[in-house]
Coordinates of C-alpha atoms (C1' of nucleotides) in Angstrom, one line a residue:
Chain K
M24 CA -144.9 -65.4 -195.0
A25 CA -147.2 -64.5 -197.1
T26 CA -150.2 -62.3 -197.2
V27 CA -148.2 -60.2 -194.0
K28 CA -150.2 -56.6 -194.6
K29 CA -147.7 -53.7 -193.0
K30 CA -145.5 -52.3 -191.2
R31 CA -146.2 -50.5 -187.8
S32 CA -146.5 -46.8 -187.4
G33 CA -150.0 -46.2 -189.6
E34 CA -151.7 -47.8 -191.6
S35 CA -151.0 -47.7 -195.6
A36 CA -150.3 -43.8 -197.2
E37 CA -153.7 -44.8 -198.6
K38 CA -155.4 -45.2 -195.9
K39 CA -153.7 -42.5 -193.5
I40 CA -154.5 -39.6 -196.2
V41 CA -158.3 -40.7 -196.3
E42 CA -157.9 -40.5 -191.8
A43 CA -156.4 -37.1 -192.3
A44 CA -158.7 -35.8 -195.0
R45 CA -161.4 -36.7 -192.6
K46 CA -160.5 -35.4 -189.7
L47 CA -159.4 -31.8 -191.2
F48 CA -162.0 -31.8 -193.9
T49 CA -165.5 -32.4 -191.4
E50 CA -163.4 -29.5 -188.7
K51 CA -162.3 -26.9 -191.5
G52 CA -164.3 -27.3 -194.5
Y53 CA -163.8 -28.0 -198.3
Y54 CA -162.7 -24.1 -199.2
A55 CA -160.5 -23.7 -195.5
I56 CA -158.3 -27.2 -196.4
K57 CA -155.3 -27.2 -199.1
T58 CA -153.8 -30.6 -200.1
R59 CA -150.8 -29.6 -198.8
D60 CA -152.4 -29.5 -195.2
I61 CA -153.6 -32.6 -195.6
A62 CA -150.5 -34.4 -196.9
K63 CA -148.6 -32.9 -194.0
E64 CA -151.4 -34.9 -190.9
A65 CA -151.1 -37.7 -193.0
G66 CA -147.2 -37.2 -193.0
I67 CA -146.6 -38.2 -196.7
N68 CA -145.4 -36.4 -199.6
L69 CA -147.8 -33.9 -201.6
A70 CA -147.4 -35.8 -204.9
L71 CA -149.6 -38.7 -202.8
L72 CA -152.0 -37.3 -202.9
N73 CA -152.9 -36.7 -205.9
Y74 CA -151.2 -40.5 -207.1
Y75 CA -153.8 -42.0 -205.5
F76 CA -156.8 -40.0 -205.7
R77 CA -156.4 -37.9 -208.7
S78 CA -157.4 -35.1 -207.1
K79 CA -158.6 -32.8 -204.7
E80 CA -162.6 -32.6 -205.1
K81 CA -162.4 -37.1 -205.6
L82 CA -160.9 -37.2 -202.4
F83 CA -163.2 -35.4 -200.5
A84 CA -165.9 -36.7 -203.0
I85 CA -164.9 -40.3 -200.5
I86 CA -165.1 -38.0 -197.3
M87 CA -169.0 -36.4 -198.1
K88 CA -169.8 -40.0 -198.7
E89 CA -168.9 -41.6 -195.9
N90 CA -169.2 -38.7 -193.8
T91 CA -173.9 -38.0 -195.1
V92 CA -173.4 -42.2 -195.1
R93 CA -173.2 -42.8 -191.3
F94 CA -175.0 -39.0 -190.2
M95 CA -178.2 -41.1 -192.0
Q96 CA -177.7 -44.6 -191.5
I97 CA -178.8 -43.5 -188.1
I98 CA -182.3 -42.1 -189.1
T99 CA -183.0 -45.8 -191.8
E100 CA -181.8 -48.1 -189.7
I101 CA -184.2 -47.0 -186.7
V102 CA -187.2 -45.0 -188.5
D103 CA -189.1 -48.0 -191.3
D104 CA -188.8 -51.2 -188.8
E105 CA -192.5 -52.0 -188.5
K106 CA -192.6 -54.0 -184.3
T107 CA -190.5 -50.5 -182.6
S108 CA -193.6 -48.2 -181.0
I109 CA -193.0 -44.6 -181.1
E110 CA -191.6 -44.1 -178.3
K111 CA -188.9 -46.5 -178.4
K112 CA -187.9 -45.5 -181.7
I113 CA -187.4 -41.7 -180.5
S114 CA -185.5 -42.7 -177.7
M115 CA -183.4 -44.8 -179.7
L116 CA -183.2 -41.6 -182.7
V117 CA -181.9 -39.3 -179.7
T118 CA -179.8 -41.7 -178.0
N119 CA -177.6 -42.7 -181.6
Y120 CA -177.4 -40.1 -182.7
I121 CA -176.3 -38.5 -179.3
D122 CA -173.5 -41.1 -179.1
M123 CA -172.8 -41.3 -182.8
L124 CA -172.2 -37.1 -182.5
S125 CA -169.7 -37.3 -179.1
L126 CA -167.0 -38.8 -181.3
N127 CA -167.2 -37.2 -184.5
P128 CA -169.1 -33.8 -182.8
D129 CA -167.8 -31.9 -185.9
M130 CA -170.2 -33.7 -188.7
P131 CA -173.4 -31.5 -188.1
L132 CA -171.8 -28.7 -189.4
F133 CA -169.9 -30.1 -192.3
I134 CA -173.0 -32.0 -193.3
M135 CA -174.7 -28.0 -193.3
S136 CA -172.7 -26.4 -194.8
H137 CA -172.2 -28.8 -197.8
A138 CA -174.8 -29.7 -198.4
Q139 CA -175.8 -27.3 -200.9
R140 CA -172.7 -28.7 -202.9
D141 CA -172.9 -31.7 -202.3
D142 CA -174.2 -33.9 -205.8
Q143 CA -176.4 -36.8 -204.1
R144 CA -177.6 -34.4 -202.0
I145 CA -179.1 -35.7 -198.8
R146 CA -182.6 -36.6 -198.3
M147 CA -183.2 -36.7 -194.5
R148 CA -186.9 -34.9 -194.9
E149 CA -187.2 -37.5 -198.2
K150 CA -186.0 -40.2 -195.1
M151 CA -188.3 -39.5 -192.0
M152 CA -191.2 -38.4 -193.7
S153 CA -191.5 -41.4 -195.7
S154 CA -191.5 -43.5 -193.2
F155 CA -193.2 -46.0 -191.4
F156 CA -192.6 -43.8 -188.1
M157 CA -194.3 -41.4 -189.0
K158 CA -197.2 -43.2 -190.1
Q159 CA -197.4 -44.8 -187.5
I160 CA -197.6 -41.0 -185.7
Q161 CA -200.8 -40.4 -188.6
Q162 CA -202.0 -43.5 -186.5
A163 CA -201.3 -41.9 -183.4
I164 CA -202.8 -38.7 -184.2
K165 CA -206.5 -40.2 -185.4
S166 CA -206.8 -42.1 -183.4
G167 CA -206.7 -39.5 -180.8
K168 CA -203.8 -40.8 -178.9
V169 CA -201.5 -37.7 -179.4
A170 CA -202.1 -34.4 -179.8
N171 CA -202.8 -33.0 -183.5
I172 CA -199.1 -32.0 -184.2
N173 CA -197.5 -31.1 -187.6
P174 CA -195.4 -34.4 -188.0
A175 CA -193.4 -32.1 -190.4
N176 CA -192.7 -29.8 -187.3
L177 CA -192.6 -32.6 -184.9
M178 CA -189.4 -34.2 -187.1
M179 CA -188.4 -30.6 -186.5
N180 CA -187.9 -30.7 -182.8
I181 CA -186.8 -33.7 -182.9
V182 CA -184.3 -33.3 -184.7
S183 CA -183.3 -29.7 -183.4
L184 CA -183.3 -30.6 -179.7
T185 CA -181.1 -33.3 -180.8
I186 CA -178.3 -32.4 -182.9
F187 CA -178.2 -28.6 -182.7
P188 CA -176.4 -28.3 -179.3
F189 CA -173.8 -30.1 -181.7
I190 CA -174.0 -27.2 -184.2
A191 CA -173.7 -24.5 -181.3
R192 CA -170.7 -25.8 -179.5
H193 CA -168.6 -23.1 -180.4
V194 CA -171.4 -20.5 -179.7
M195 CA -171.7 -22.1 -176.0
Q196 CA -168.2 -21.2 -175.1
G197 CA -168.1 -21.5 -171.5
L198 CA -169.1 -24.8 -171.2
T199 CA -166.0 -27.6 -171.0
P200 CA -165.9 -30.5 -173.0
K201 CA -166.7 -32.6 -169.6
Q202 CA -169.8 -30.0 -169.0
F203 CA -171.4 -30.2 -172.4
N204 CA -170.7 -34.4 -172.7
E205 CA -172.7 -34.0 -169.2
L206 CA -175.4 -31.9 -170.8
M207 CA -175.5 -33.8 -174.2
E208 CA -176.7 -37.6 -171.3
E209 CA -178.9 -35.0 -169.6
R210 CA -180.4 -35.0 -173.0
K211 CA -180.4 -38.9 -174.0
R212 CA -182.4 -38.3 -170.8
M213 CA -185.2 -35.7 -171.6
I214 CA -185.7 -35.1 -175.0
P215 CA -188.0 -38.1 -175.4
L216 CA -189.0 -37.1 -172.1
W217 CA -190.2 -33.7 -174.0
I218 CA -190.9 -34.6 -177.0
E219 CA -193.7 -36.6 -175.3
A220 CA -194.9 -33.6 -173.1
M221 CA -195.0 -32.1 -177.1
L222 CA -197.2 -34.6 -177.7
K223 CA -199.9 -33.0 -175.9
V224 CA -200.2 -30.0 -176.7
K225 CA -202.5 -28.4 -178.7
Chain M
M273 CA -176.6 22.3 -204.1
A274 CA -174.6 21.9 -200.3
T275 CA -174.3 18.5 -199.0
V276 CA -176.8 16.7 -201.8
K277 CA -174.9 12.7 -201.8
K278 CA -174.6 10.6 -204.1
K279 CA -176.6 9.3 -207.9
R280 CA -178.7 7.0 -208.8
S281 CA -178.3 3.6 -209.7
G282 CA -176.3 2.3 -206.5
E283 CA -175.5 4.3 -203.2
S284 CA -170.9 4.8 -202.6
A285 CA -168.4 2.1 -204.1
E286 CA -167.5 1.6 -200.4
K287 CA -171.1 0.8 -199.3
K288 CA -170.9 -0.7 -203.1
I289 CA -168.4 -3.3 -201.9
V290 CA -170.1 -3.4 -198.1
E291 CA -173.6 -5.3 -199.3
A292 CA -171.8 -7.6 -201.7
A293 CA -169.6 -8.7 -198.9
R294 CA -172.7 -9.5 -196.8
K295 CA -174.4 -10.9 -199.3
L296 CA -171.9 -13.6 -200.3
F297 CA -169.5 -14.0 -197.4
T298 CA -173.0 -15.1 -195.2
E299 CA -174.0 -17.2 -198.2
K300 CA -170.9 -19.6 -199.3
G301 CA -167.9 -18.4 -196.3
Y302 CA -165.3 -16.7 -196.6
Y303 CA -162.7 -18.9 -197.2
A304 CA -165.5 -20.4 -200.9
I305 CA -165.6 -16.5 -201.8
K306 CA -162.5 -14.8 -203.5
T307 CA -162.9 -11.1 -204.0
R308 CA -162.9 -11.4 -207.2
D309 CA -166.6 -12.4 -206.7
I310 CA -167.2 -9.5 -204.1
A311 CA -165.8 -6.7 -207.0
K312 CA -167.9 -8.6 -209.8
E313 CA -171.1 -8.3 -207.5
A314 CA -170.5 -4.9 -206.5
G315 CA -170.0 -3.3 -210.4
I316 CA -166.4 -1.9 -209.3
N317 CA -163.2 -2.8 -209.5
L318 CA -161.2 -5.8 -207.4
A319 CA -158.3 -2.7 -206.7
L320 CA -161.3 -0.7 -205.0
L321 CA -162.2 -3.4 -202.6
N322 CA -158.3 -3.4 -201.5
Y323 CA -158.4 0.7 -201.7
Y324 CA -161.4 1.3 -199.1
F325 CA -160.5 -2.3 -197.0
R326 CA -157.1 -3.0 -197.7
S327 CA -157.4 -6.8 -197.6
K328 CA -160.2 -9.1 -197.8
E329 CA -159.5 -10.3 -193.9
K330 CA -160.2 -6.8 -192.5
L331 CA -163.3 -6.5 -195.1
F332 CA -164.9 -9.8 -193.8
A333 CA -164.8 -9.1 -189.8
I334 CA -167.1 -5.2 -190.5
I335 CA -169.3 -8.7 -192.2
M336 CA -168.4 -10.7 -189.5
K337 CA -169.4 -7.6 -186.6
E338 CA -172.2 -7.2 -188.8
N339 CA -174.3 -10.4 -188.2
T340 CA -172.7 -11.2 -185.0
V341 CA -174.5 -8.0 -183.6
R342 CA -178.0 -8.8 -185.0
F343 CA -177.7 -12.1 -184.2
M344 CA -177.3 -11.6 -181.0
Q345 CA -179.6 -8.3 -180.8
I346 CA -182.6 -10.1 -180.7
I347 CA -181.6 -11.9 -177.4
T348 CA -179.6 -8.5 -175.4
E349 CA -182.7 -6.7 -175.9
I350 CA -185.2 -8.7 -174.9
V351 CA -183.7 -11.1 -171.7
D352 CA -182.8 -8.5 -169.5
D353 CA -185.2 -6.8 -169.1
E354 CA -186.8 -7.2 -165.6
K355 CA -190.6 -5.9 -166.6
T356 CA -191.3 -9.1 -168.9
S357 CA -192.5 -12.6 -167.6
I358 CA -191.3 -15.5 -168.7
E359 CA -193.8 -16.4 -171.1
K360 CA -193.6 -13.1 -173.0
K361 CA -190.0 -13.2 -173.5
I362 CA -190.3 -17.0 -174.4
S363 CA -192.8 -16.1 -177.1
M364 CA -190.7 -12.6 -178.4
L365 CA -187.5 -14.7 -178.8
V366 CA -188.9 -16.7 -181.0
T367 CA -190.7 -14.6 -182.8
N368 CA -188.3 -12.1 -183.2
Y369 CA -186.0 -14.4 -184.4
I370 CA -187.7 -16.2 -187.0
D371 CA -189.4 -12.9 -188.3
M372 CA -185.5 -11.3 -188.7
L373 CA -184.1 -15.0 -189.9
S374 CA -186.9 -15.1 -192.2
L375 CA -185.0 -11.9 -194.1
N376 CA -181.1 -13.4 -193.2
P377 CA -181.4 -17.8 -193.2
D378 CA -177.8 -17.8 -194.3
M379 CA -176.5 -16.2 -191.0
P380 CA -177.4 -19.1 -188.7
L381 CA -175.1 -21.2 -190.6
F382 CA -172.6 -17.7 -191.2
I383 CA -172.3 -17.9 -187.1
M384 CA -171.9 -21.3 -186.9
S385 CA -169.5 -22.0 -189.1
H386 CA -167.3 -19.2 -188.5
A387 CA -167.6 -19.0 -184.3
Q388 CA -164.5 -20.6 -184.0
R389 CA -162.3 -18.5 -185.9
D390 CA -163.7 -15.2 -184.6
D391 CA -162.2 -12.8 -182.8
Q392 CA -164.3 -11.7 -180.2
R393 CA -166.0 -14.7 -179.8
I394 CA -169.7 -14.8 -179.6
R395 CA -171.6 -15.5 -176.6
M396 CA -174.3 -16.6 -177.0
R397 CA -174.9 -18.8 -173.3
E398 CA -173.0 -16.1 -171.8
K399 CA -175.6 -13.7 -172.5
M400 CA -178.4 -16.1 -171.6
M401 CA -176.7 -17.4 -168.7
S402 CA -176.3 -14.6 -166.8
S403 CA -179.0 -12.9 -167.6
F404 CA -182.5 -12.0 -165.7
F405 CA -184.0 -14.6 -167.9
M406 CA -182.0 -16.7 -165.5
K407 CA -183.8 -15.4 -162.3
Q408 CA -186.5 -15.7 -163.3
I409 CA -186.6 -19.1 -164.3
Q410 CA -184.5 -20.2 -160.8
Q411 CA -187.0 -17.7 -159.1
A412 CA -190.2 -20.6 -160.6
I413 CA -188.2 -23.3 -160.1
K414 CA -187.7 -22.2 -156.8
S415 CA -191.0 -21.2 -156.0
G416 CA -192.8 -24.5 -157.9
K417 CA -194.6 -23.2 -160.7
V418 CA -192.0 -24.9 -163.5
A419 CA -190.4 -28.2 -163.4
N420 CA -186.2 -28.0 -162.2
I421 CA -184.7 -28.1 -165.3
N422 CA -181.3 -27.2 -166.3
P423 CA -180.9 -23.6 -167.5
A424 CA -179.4 -24.8 -169.8
N425 CA -181.3 -27.4 -171.2
L426 CA -183.8 -25.2 -171.2
M427 CA -182.2 -22.3 -173.2
M428 CA -180.5 -25.1 -175.5
N429 CA -183.9 -26.0 -176.1
I430 CA -185.7 -22.7 -177.0
V431 CA -182.8 -21.7 -178.9
S432 CA -182.0 -25.1 -181.0
L433 CA -186.2 -24.9 -181.6
T434 CA -186.1 -22.2 -182.9
I435 CA -182.7 -21.7 -185.5
F436 CA -181.3 -25.1 -186.9
P437 CA -184.4 -25.4 -188.9
F438 CA -182.7 -22.2 -190.7
I439 CA -178.9 -24.5 -190.5
A440 CA -181.0 -27.7 -192.3
R441 CA -182.9 -26.1 -194.9
H442 CA -180.6 -27.1 -197.6
V443 CA -180.9 -30.9 -196.4
M444 CA -184.5 -31.0 -195.4
Q445 CA -184.8 -30.8 -199.5
G446 CA -188.6 -31.3 -201.1
L447 CA -190.0 -28.3 -198.8
T448 CA -190.5 -24.9 -201.2
P449 CA -189.8 -21.9 -200.0
K450 CA -193.2 -21.2 -199.5
Q451 CA -193.8 -24.3 -197.4
F452 CA -191.0 -23.6 -195.2
N453 CA -192.7 -20.3 -194.1
E454 CA -195.1 -21.6 -193.6
L455 CA -194.0 -24.3 -191.3
M456 CA -191.8 -21.4 -189.6
E457 CA -194.9 -18.9 -189.0
E458 CA -197.0 -22.5 -187.4
R459 CA -193.4 -22.9 -185.4
K460 CA -193.5 -19.3 -183.7
R461 CA -197.0 -20.2 -182.6
M462 CA -196.6 -23.8 -181.2
I463 CA -192.9 -23.8 -180.2
P464 CA -194.0 -21.0 -176.6
L465 CA -196.7 -24.1 -176.2
W466 CA -193.5 -26.8 -176.5
I467 CA -191.7 -25.4 -174.3
E468 CA -194.5 -24.3 -171.6
A469 CA -194.9 -28.0 -171.9
M470 CA -191.7 -28.4 -171.5
L471 CA -192.1 -27.1 -168.2
K472 CA -193.8 -29.0 -166.7
V473 CA -192.1 -31.9 -167.3
K474 CA -190.4 -33.8 -164.2
Chain D
dG258 C1' -161.6 8.4 -206.5
dT259 C1' -161.1 4.3 -209.6
dC260 C1' -158.8 1.6 -213.0
dT261 C1' -154.6 -1.0 -215.4
dA262 C1' -151.5 -3.9 -216.0
dT263 C1' -148.7 -6.5 -212.8
dA264 C1' -146.2 -8.0 -208.9
dT265 C1' -146.2 -11.4 -205.4
dT266 C1' -147.7 -15.1 -203.0
dC267 C1' -150.9 -19.5 -202.7
dT268 C1' -152.2 -24.1 -204.7
dG269 C1' -153.7 -27.6 -206.9
dA270 C1' -151.1 -30.8 -209.9
dT271 C1' -148.1 -33.2 -213.0
dA272 C1' -143.2 -34.8 -214.5
dG273 C1' -139.8 -38.1 -213.4
dA274 C1' -136.1 -39.8 -210.2
dC275 C1' -135.2 -43.4 -207.3
Chain J
dG228 C1' -145.0 -46.0 -203.7
dT229 C1' -142.4 -43.0 -203.0
dC230 C1' -140.3 -38.0 -203.3
dT231 C1' -138.1 -33.6 -204.8
dA232 C1' -138.9 -30.1 -208.1
dT233 C1' -141.6 -27.6 -210.7
dC234 C1' -145.2 -26.0 -213.2
dA235 C1' -150.0 -23.2 -214.5
dG236 C1' -153.1 -21.0 -213.0
dA237 C1' -155.6 -18.5 -209.4
dA238 C1' -156.0 -15.5 -205.5
dT239 C1' -154.3 -11.4 -202.7
dA240 C1' -152.2 -7.2 -202.8
dT241 C1' -150.7 -2.9 -205.2
dA242 C1' -148.0 0.5 -208.3
dG243 C1' -149.3 4.0 -211.2
dA244 C1' -151.6 6.4 -214.9
dC245 C1' -156.2 8.5 -215.4

DNA sequence: GTCTATATTCTGATAGAC
DNA sequence: GTCTATCAGAATATAGAC
């Protein structure tokens, strides 16, 4: 038996720690979570956390990086494609975000809450505003195909309608998780249509 | 000189503490702020904070209450009025929120971040869904004046378009505060028009 | 009411045995 | 690699002088 890896009952300790950290940091944020919480959740000893990651700060940086990459990747993969139509891109942005966030519902609030203290700041606006997607929009405005909307506001609208519900989940009490999912499924269909309607407003 | 109050250079100590706590908690959240930070910001001694408020938790509860009341008040004052039209209500919600949040830009992220741990939970959804405003909408749908939109989604859209930009401020880097304000001024005008357009989408 | 000093608990991190 | 035990500093809260 040469390169056999690990036993059952859960991966390497290192991986278990990262998983626990991802879960807890993303749920509650950097300051609310103590290293002891992570160790307990991971089912390992507190000392081991420092053995592998040296400090809470460094472990957090890993999770922050993971989350921002996953969060930005959706935009990155879509907006700069030169062969996709405006309508298709909007529809893809909405669908891909809602699908991803349904699996990671705490991610947006995590991102927004930690954007200040983050080193390699997230560049959502920059990414979208300098994209080929924005060129397409400006072209469509010039040719009169859509109304003269401020591109920054268009971008803000797509993102707001898609992401905000996940951020506001906890103040939207009364919705069961099932109802919330149904609502988001409906929004996947409707948001592109609503955006389209906006693009006709003078 | 009978009921003369206090000296210049800043109110009572109690008030100064509350003001410092409001500023810091709202900006950075419960866990990120230490009682020492508040004492320092208020320009008073640490012991005095406990003398007046007994614990960090109790002081925080006051700020939480203040913020949620101010946040909900806008909705409360508008949606149940029986003499105001749908269009006017939407316009008032948008304008009043943007005006208030321009003065308290950190409030929405504070509310969303602390909604979980809050005792007397915020009831945004409940308030809006059971309001006279919703009756008006349902009436308008029935009479065919607007498309058959899911009322929960309509409410989500109004709130998303209005509030999300304040939450995402820090990931929307590159905007100066001045540019941000201009953007929000434009949104005050446009959001009601965009909502109106949505309400025609089948 | 306001302060200084201090008690107490919490928390991040390390030393050292296995 | 993993654990137990422990340290050092931070953070909340209180005692007691003024």
